[in-house]
Short mmCIF file of C-alpha atoms in Angstrom, two decimals:
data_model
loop_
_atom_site.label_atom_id
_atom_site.label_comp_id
_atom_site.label_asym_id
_atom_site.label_seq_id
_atom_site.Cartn_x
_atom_site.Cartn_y
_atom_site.Cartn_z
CA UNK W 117 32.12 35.03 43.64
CA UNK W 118 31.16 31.11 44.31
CA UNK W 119 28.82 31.50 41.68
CA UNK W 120 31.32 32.91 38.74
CA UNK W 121 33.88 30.27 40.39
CA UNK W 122 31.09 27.57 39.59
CA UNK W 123 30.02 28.75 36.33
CA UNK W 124 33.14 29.37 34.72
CA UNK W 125 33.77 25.48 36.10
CA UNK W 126 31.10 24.35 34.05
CA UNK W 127 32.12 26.35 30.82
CA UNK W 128 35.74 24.68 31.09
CA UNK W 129 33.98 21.10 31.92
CA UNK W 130 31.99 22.06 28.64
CA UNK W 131 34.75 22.67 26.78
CA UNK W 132 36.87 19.80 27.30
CA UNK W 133 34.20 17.79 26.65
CA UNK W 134 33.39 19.43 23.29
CA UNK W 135 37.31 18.82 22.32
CA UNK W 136 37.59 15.49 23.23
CA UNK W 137 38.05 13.34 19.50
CA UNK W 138 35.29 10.95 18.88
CA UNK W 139 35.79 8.37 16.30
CA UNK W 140 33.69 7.89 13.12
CA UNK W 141 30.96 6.04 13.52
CA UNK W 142 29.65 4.55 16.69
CA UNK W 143 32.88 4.62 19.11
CA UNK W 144 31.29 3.14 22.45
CA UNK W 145 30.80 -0.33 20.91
CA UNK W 146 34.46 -0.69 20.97
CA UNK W 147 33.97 -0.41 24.43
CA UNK W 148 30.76 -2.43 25.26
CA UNK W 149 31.12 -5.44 27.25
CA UNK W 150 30.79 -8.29 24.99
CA UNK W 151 30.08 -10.72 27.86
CA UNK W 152 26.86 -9.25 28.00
CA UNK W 153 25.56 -9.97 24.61
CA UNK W 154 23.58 -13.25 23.83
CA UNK W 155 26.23 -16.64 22.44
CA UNK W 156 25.70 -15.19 18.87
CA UNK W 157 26.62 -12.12 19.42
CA UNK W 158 23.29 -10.02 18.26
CA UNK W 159 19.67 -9.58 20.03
CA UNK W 160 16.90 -11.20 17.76
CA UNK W 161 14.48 -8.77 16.26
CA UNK W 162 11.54 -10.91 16.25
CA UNK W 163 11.26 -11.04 20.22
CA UNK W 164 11.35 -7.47 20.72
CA UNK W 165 10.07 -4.08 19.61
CA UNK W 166 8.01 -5.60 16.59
CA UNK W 167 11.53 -6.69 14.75
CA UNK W 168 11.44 -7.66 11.41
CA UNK W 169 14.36 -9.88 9.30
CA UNK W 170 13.00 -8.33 6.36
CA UNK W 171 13.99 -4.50 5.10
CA UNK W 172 11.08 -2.10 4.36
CA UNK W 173 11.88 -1.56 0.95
CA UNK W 174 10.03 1.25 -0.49
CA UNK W 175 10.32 3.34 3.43
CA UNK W 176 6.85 3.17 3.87
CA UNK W 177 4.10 1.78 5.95
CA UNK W 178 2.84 -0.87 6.28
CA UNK W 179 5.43 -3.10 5.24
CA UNK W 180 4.24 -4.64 2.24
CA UNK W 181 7.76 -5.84 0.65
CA UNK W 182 10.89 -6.28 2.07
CA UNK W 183 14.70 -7.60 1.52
CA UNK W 184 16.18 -10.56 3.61
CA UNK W 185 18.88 -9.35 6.22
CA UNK W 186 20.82 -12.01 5.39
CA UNK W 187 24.07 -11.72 6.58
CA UNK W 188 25.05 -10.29 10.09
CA UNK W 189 28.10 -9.20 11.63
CA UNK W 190 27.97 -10.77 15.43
CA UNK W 191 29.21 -8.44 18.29
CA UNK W 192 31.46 -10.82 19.38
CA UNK W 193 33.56 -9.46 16.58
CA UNK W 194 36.84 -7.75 17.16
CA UNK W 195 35.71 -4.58 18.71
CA UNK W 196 38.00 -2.22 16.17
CA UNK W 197 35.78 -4.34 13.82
CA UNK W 198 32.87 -3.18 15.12
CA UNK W 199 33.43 1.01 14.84
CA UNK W 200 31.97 2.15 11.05
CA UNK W 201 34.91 3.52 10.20
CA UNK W 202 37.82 2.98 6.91
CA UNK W 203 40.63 3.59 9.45
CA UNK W 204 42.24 1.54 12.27
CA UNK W 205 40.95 -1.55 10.71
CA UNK W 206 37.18 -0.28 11.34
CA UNK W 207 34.33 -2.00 9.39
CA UNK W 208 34.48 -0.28 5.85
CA UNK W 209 37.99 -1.64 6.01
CA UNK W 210 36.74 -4.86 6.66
CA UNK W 211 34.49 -4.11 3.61
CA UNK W 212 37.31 -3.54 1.86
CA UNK W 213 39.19 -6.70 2.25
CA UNK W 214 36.02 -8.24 0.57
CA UNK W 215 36.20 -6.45 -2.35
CA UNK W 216 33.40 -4.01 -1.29
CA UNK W 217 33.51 0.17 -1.20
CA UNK W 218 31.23 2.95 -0.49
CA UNK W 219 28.48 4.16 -3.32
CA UNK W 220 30.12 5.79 -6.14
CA UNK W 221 32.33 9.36 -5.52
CA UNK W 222 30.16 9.15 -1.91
CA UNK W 223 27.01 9.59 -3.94
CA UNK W 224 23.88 7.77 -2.42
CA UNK W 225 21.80 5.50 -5.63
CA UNK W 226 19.12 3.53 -5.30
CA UNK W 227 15.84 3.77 -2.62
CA UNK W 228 16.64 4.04 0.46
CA UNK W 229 15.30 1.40 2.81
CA UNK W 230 14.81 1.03 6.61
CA UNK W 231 14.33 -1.58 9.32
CA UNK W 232 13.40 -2.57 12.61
CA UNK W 233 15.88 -4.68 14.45
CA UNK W 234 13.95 -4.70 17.58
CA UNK W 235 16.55 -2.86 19.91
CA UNK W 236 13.47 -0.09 20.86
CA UNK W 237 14.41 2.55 17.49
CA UNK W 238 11.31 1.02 15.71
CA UNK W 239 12.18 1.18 11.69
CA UNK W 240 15.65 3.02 11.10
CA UNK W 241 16.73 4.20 7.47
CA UNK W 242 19.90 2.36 6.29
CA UNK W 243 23.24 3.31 7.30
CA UNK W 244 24.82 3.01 3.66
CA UNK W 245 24.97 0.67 0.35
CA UNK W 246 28.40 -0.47 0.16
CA UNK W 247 29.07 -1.96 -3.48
CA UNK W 248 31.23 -4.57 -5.61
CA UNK W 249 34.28 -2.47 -6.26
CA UNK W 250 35.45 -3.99 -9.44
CA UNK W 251 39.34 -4.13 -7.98
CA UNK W 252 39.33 -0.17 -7.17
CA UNK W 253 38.22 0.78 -3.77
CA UNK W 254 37.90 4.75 -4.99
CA UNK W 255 35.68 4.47 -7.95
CA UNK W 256 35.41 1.39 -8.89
CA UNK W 257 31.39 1.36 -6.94
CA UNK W 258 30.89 3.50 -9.94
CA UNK W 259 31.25 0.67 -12.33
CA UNK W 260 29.14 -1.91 -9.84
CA UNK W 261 26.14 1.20 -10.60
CA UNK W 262 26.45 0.61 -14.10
CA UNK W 263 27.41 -2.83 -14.60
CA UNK W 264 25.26 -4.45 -11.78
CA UNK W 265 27.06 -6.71 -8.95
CA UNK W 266 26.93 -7.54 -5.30
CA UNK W 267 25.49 -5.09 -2.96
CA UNK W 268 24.48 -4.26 0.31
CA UNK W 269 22.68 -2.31 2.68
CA UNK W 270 23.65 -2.41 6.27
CA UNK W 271 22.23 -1.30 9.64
CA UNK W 272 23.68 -1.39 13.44
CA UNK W 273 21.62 -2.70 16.34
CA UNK W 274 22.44 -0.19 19.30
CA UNK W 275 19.06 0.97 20.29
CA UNK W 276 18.71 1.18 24.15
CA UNK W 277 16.28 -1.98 23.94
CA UNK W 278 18.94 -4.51 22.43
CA UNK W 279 22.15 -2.75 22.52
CA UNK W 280 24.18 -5.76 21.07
CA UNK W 281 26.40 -3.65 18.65
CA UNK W 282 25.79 -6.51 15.41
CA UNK W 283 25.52 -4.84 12.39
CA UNK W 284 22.85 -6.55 9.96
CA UNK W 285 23.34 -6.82 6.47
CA UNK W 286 20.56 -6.78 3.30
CA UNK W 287 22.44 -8.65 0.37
CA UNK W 288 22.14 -8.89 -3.31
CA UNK W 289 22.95 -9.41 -6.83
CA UNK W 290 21.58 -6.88 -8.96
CA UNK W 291 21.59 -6.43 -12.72
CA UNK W 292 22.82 -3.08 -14.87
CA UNK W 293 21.47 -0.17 -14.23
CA UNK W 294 20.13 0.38 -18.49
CA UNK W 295 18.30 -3.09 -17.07
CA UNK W 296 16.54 -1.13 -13.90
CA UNK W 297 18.73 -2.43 -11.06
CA UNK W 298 16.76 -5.78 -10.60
CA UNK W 299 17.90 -8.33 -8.38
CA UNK W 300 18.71 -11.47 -10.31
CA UNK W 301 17.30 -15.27 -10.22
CA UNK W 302 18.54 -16.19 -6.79
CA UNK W 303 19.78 -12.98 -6.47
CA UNK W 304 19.66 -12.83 -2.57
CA UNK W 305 21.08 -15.85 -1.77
CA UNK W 306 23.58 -15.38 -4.55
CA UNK W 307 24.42 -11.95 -3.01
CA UNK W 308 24.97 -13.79 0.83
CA UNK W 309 27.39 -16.19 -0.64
CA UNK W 310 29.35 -14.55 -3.22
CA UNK W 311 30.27 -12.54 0.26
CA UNK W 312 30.71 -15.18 2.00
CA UNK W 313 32.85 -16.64 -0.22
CA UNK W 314 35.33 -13.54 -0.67
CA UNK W 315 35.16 -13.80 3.57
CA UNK W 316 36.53 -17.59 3.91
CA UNK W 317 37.57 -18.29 -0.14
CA UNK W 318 34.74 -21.00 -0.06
CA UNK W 319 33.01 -21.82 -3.46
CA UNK W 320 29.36 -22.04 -3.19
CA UNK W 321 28.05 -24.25 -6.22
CA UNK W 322 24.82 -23.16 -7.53
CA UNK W 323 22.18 -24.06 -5.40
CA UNK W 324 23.99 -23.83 -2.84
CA UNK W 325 23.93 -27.30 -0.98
CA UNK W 326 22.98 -26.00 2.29
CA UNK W 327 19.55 -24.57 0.77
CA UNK W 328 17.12 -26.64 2.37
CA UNK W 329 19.32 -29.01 4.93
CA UNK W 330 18.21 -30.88 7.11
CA UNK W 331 19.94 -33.39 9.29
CA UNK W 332 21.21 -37.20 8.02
CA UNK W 333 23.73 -38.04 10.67
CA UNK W 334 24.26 -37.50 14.71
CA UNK W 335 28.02 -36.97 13.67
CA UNK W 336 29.88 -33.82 15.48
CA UNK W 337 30.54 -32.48 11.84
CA UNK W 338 27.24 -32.87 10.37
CA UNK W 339 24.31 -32.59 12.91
CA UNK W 340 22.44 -29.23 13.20
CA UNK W 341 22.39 -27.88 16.82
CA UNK W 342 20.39 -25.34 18.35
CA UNK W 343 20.92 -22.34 20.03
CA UNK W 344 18.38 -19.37 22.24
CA UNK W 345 18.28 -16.30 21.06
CA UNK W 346 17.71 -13.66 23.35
CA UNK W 347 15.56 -10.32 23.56
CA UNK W 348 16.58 -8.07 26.51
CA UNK W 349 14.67 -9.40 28.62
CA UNK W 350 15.23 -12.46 28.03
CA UNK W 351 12.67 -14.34 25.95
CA UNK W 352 13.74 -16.65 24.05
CA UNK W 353 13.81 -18.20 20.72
CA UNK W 354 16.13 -21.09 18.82
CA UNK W 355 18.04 -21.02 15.84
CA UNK W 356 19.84 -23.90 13.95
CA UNK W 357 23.03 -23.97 12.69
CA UNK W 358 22.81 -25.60 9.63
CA UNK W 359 25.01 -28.75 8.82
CA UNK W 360 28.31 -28.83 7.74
CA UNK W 361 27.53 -24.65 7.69
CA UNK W 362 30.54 -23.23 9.32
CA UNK W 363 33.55 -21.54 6.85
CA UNK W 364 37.09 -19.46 7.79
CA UNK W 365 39.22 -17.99 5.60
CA UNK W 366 41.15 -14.53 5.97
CA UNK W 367 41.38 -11.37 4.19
CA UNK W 368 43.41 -8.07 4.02
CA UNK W 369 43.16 -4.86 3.14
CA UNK W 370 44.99 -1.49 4.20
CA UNK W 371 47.57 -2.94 6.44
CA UNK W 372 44.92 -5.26 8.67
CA UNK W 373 44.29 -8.86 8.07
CA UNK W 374 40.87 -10.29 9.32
CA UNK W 375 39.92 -13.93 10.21
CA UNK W 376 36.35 -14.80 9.55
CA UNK W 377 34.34 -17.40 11.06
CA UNK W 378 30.78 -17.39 8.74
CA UNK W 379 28.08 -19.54 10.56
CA UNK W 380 24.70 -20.46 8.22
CA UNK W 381 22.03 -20.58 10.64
CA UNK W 382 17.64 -20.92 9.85
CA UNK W 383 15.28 -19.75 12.43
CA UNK W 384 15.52 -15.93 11.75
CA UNK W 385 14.09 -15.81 8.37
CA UNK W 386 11.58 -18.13 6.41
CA UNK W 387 12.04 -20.28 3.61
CA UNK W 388 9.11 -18.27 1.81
CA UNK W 389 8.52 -15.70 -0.69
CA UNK W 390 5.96 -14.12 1.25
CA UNK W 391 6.93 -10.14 1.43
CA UNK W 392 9.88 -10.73 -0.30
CA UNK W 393 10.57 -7.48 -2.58
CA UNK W 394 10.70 -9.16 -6.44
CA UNK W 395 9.76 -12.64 -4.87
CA UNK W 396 7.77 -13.17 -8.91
CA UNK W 397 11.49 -12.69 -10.50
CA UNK W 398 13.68 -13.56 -8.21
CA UNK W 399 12.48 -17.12 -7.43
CA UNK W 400 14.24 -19.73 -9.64
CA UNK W 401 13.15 -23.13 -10.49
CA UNK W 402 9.93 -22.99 -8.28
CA UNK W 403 12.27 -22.58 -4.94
CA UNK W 404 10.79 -19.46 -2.57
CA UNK W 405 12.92 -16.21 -3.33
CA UNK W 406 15.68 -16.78 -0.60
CA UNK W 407 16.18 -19.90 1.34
CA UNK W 408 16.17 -18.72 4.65
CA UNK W 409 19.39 -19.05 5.78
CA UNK W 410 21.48 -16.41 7.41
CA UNK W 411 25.42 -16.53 7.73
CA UNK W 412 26.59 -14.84 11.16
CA UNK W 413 29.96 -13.95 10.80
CA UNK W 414 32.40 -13.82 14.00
CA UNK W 415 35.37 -10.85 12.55
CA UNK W 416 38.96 -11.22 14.42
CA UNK W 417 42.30 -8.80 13.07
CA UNK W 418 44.61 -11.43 13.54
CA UNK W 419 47.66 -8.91 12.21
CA UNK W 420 48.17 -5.54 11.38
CA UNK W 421 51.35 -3.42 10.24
CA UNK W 422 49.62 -0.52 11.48
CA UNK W 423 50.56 0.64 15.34
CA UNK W 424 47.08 -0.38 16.54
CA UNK W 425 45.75 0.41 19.73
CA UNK W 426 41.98 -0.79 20.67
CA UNK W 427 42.21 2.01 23.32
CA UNK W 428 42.40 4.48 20.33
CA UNK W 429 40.55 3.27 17.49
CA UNK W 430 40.00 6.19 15.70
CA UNK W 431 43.95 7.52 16.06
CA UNK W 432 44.82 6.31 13.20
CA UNK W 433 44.73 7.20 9.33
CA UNK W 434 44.66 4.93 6.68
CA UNK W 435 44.89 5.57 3.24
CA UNK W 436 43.42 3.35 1.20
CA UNK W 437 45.33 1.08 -1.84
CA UNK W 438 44.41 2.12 -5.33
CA UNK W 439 43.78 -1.53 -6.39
CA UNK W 440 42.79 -4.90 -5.82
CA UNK W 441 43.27 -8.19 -7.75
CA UNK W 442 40.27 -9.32 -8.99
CA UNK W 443 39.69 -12.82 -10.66
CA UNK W 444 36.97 -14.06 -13.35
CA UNK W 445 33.37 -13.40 -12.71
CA UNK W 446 32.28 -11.54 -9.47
CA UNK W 447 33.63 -11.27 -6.80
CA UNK W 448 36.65 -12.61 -7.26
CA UNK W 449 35.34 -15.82 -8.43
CA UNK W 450 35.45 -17.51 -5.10
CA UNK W 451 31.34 -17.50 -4.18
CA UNK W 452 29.91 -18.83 -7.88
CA UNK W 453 30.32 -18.00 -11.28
CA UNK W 454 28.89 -15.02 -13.05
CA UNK W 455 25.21 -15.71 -14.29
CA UNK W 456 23.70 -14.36 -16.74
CA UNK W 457 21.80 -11.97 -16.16
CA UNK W 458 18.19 -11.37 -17.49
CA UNK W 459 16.02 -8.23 -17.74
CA UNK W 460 12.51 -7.69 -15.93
CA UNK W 461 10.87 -4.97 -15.56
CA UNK W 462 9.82 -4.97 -11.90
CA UNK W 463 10.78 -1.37 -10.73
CA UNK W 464 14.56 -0.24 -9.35
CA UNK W 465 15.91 -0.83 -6.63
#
């Protein structure tokens, strides 16, 4: 009788468990302990697992050609931020509020890519392409297919070897699909700070000024400073922040207004061209194919009209606004304007 008493424990145990609501995406980051992540809030690929700050971007090996992750979300982010999720303020919310949307009607275009962000999971296919959204979050990725526009791929680093949480982000311009889905001249660091931009409202002027900076005063606003980067086991490498590299501005979308803090740092990618996916039409002007700069963004909700509770972060629904105002060239005019955009014939993307 012990025994059925036992078993029929378990069973209920089982049950509960199965019950219980999970949230979209990955619900225990909203829970991990931020303290223990390295100062910029992500684990650096390079010093762990064979980590690579470029995408595979055909899915095969070896990895002959890949696409700067050029952007990353730092786990010292708001941790509703951090759940992939459109409600409760959740990242594709905070995609959103950029002007950014899933892939058209929840169809997946383009080749899928992968990468290795050292955290033990070797190379991991991309979580999604989140698109331009032309000013409608529902369908409005379906214009960004055939027009061409900012992009991204994204990927989370929560392997069991460098569980930070950040999520890393592949960006880029392309051009219209009847011209193959190219990227454009200076298309990925176009792509980085046209979002970047829509983050803080910051213009970037074409080149952007920070390409290429290097120190010219020991002033508090101006001089680079460096900072370790961490494997988990703490190896170390160095970053810079780049001068005069640091942006805020806020956005909104859905009820939940976001403060972001976008960092440029160099250290985690070259200046080069070498394995850079298009690097023969992509460079402009003799400069390598990306600069080598990387903006870590730091995302806060500073207010919400929603009832939110970090204790519950996948409680509640959201449905998303029909439209957003969208200015002159893309997006929203705020990184640089619109530029033109030529045809090569280099394969899609």
């Amino acid at each position: 009788m012990s025994f059925l008493w036992a078993l029929l424990g378990t069973l209920v145990l089982a049950l509960a468990a199965a019950s219980t609501p999970t949230p979209t995406g990955h619900g225990p980051r909203a829970r991990r302990q931020q303290a223990l992540v390295p100062d910029l809030g992500f684990y650096d690929p390079h010093l762990n697992d064979g980590g690579y700050m470029l995408t595979n971007a055909y899915n095969e090996q070896p990895n002959d050609y890949g696409e700067p992750l050029n952007v990353i979300i730092s786990a010292h982010s708001d941790p509703a931020v951090l759940v992939d999720q459109e409600t409760s303020g959740g990242l594709r919310n905070y995609f959103q509020s950029l002007g950014f949307s899933t892939e058209c009607l929840g169809a997946s275009e383009g080749t899928q890519q992968s990468a290795n962000l050292g955290d033990g999971r070797g190379y991991v296919n991309q979580t999604a392409v989140i698109r331009w959204d032309y000013g409608s979050p529902s369908i409005g990725t379906c214009e960004e297919t055939l027009l061409g526009g900012d992009h991204f791929r994204y990927w989370s680093q929560i392997g069991m070897e460098a569980d930070s949480g950040a999520y890393f982000l592949a960006a880029s311009y392309e051009s219209a699909l009847a011209e193959g889905h190219n990227i454009i001249k200076n298309g990925y660091n176009l792509g980085r700070d046209w979002l970047v931009g829509n983050a803080t409202q910051h213009t970037f002027p074409d080149p952007n000024p920070l390409d290429y900076a290097q120190p010219t005063s020991t002033s508090a606003s101006s001089a680079a400073s460096s900072t370790p980067t961490l494997d988990s086991n703490g190896a170390t490498g160095i970053v810079i922040s780049v001068p005069n590299g640091q942006f805020t501005g806020t956005t909104s979308a859905n009820g939940y207004t976001y403060q972001t803090v976008a960092t440029y740092v160099s250290g985690l990618l070259a200046n080069s061209s070498v394995g850079v996916n298009h690097n023969d039409t992509v460079s402009e002007n003799g400069e390598p194919a990306q600069d080598g700069l990387v903006a870590v963004l730091v995302v806060t909700i500073t207010n919400s009209t929603r009832n939110y509770d970090k204790s519950k972060l996948w409680d509640v629904q959201i449905v998303p606004s029909a439209v957003k105002i969208v200015g002159a060239g893309n997006p929203r005019n705020l990184g640089r304007p619109a530029p033109v955009i030529d045809t090569w014939d280099s394969g899609e993307i």
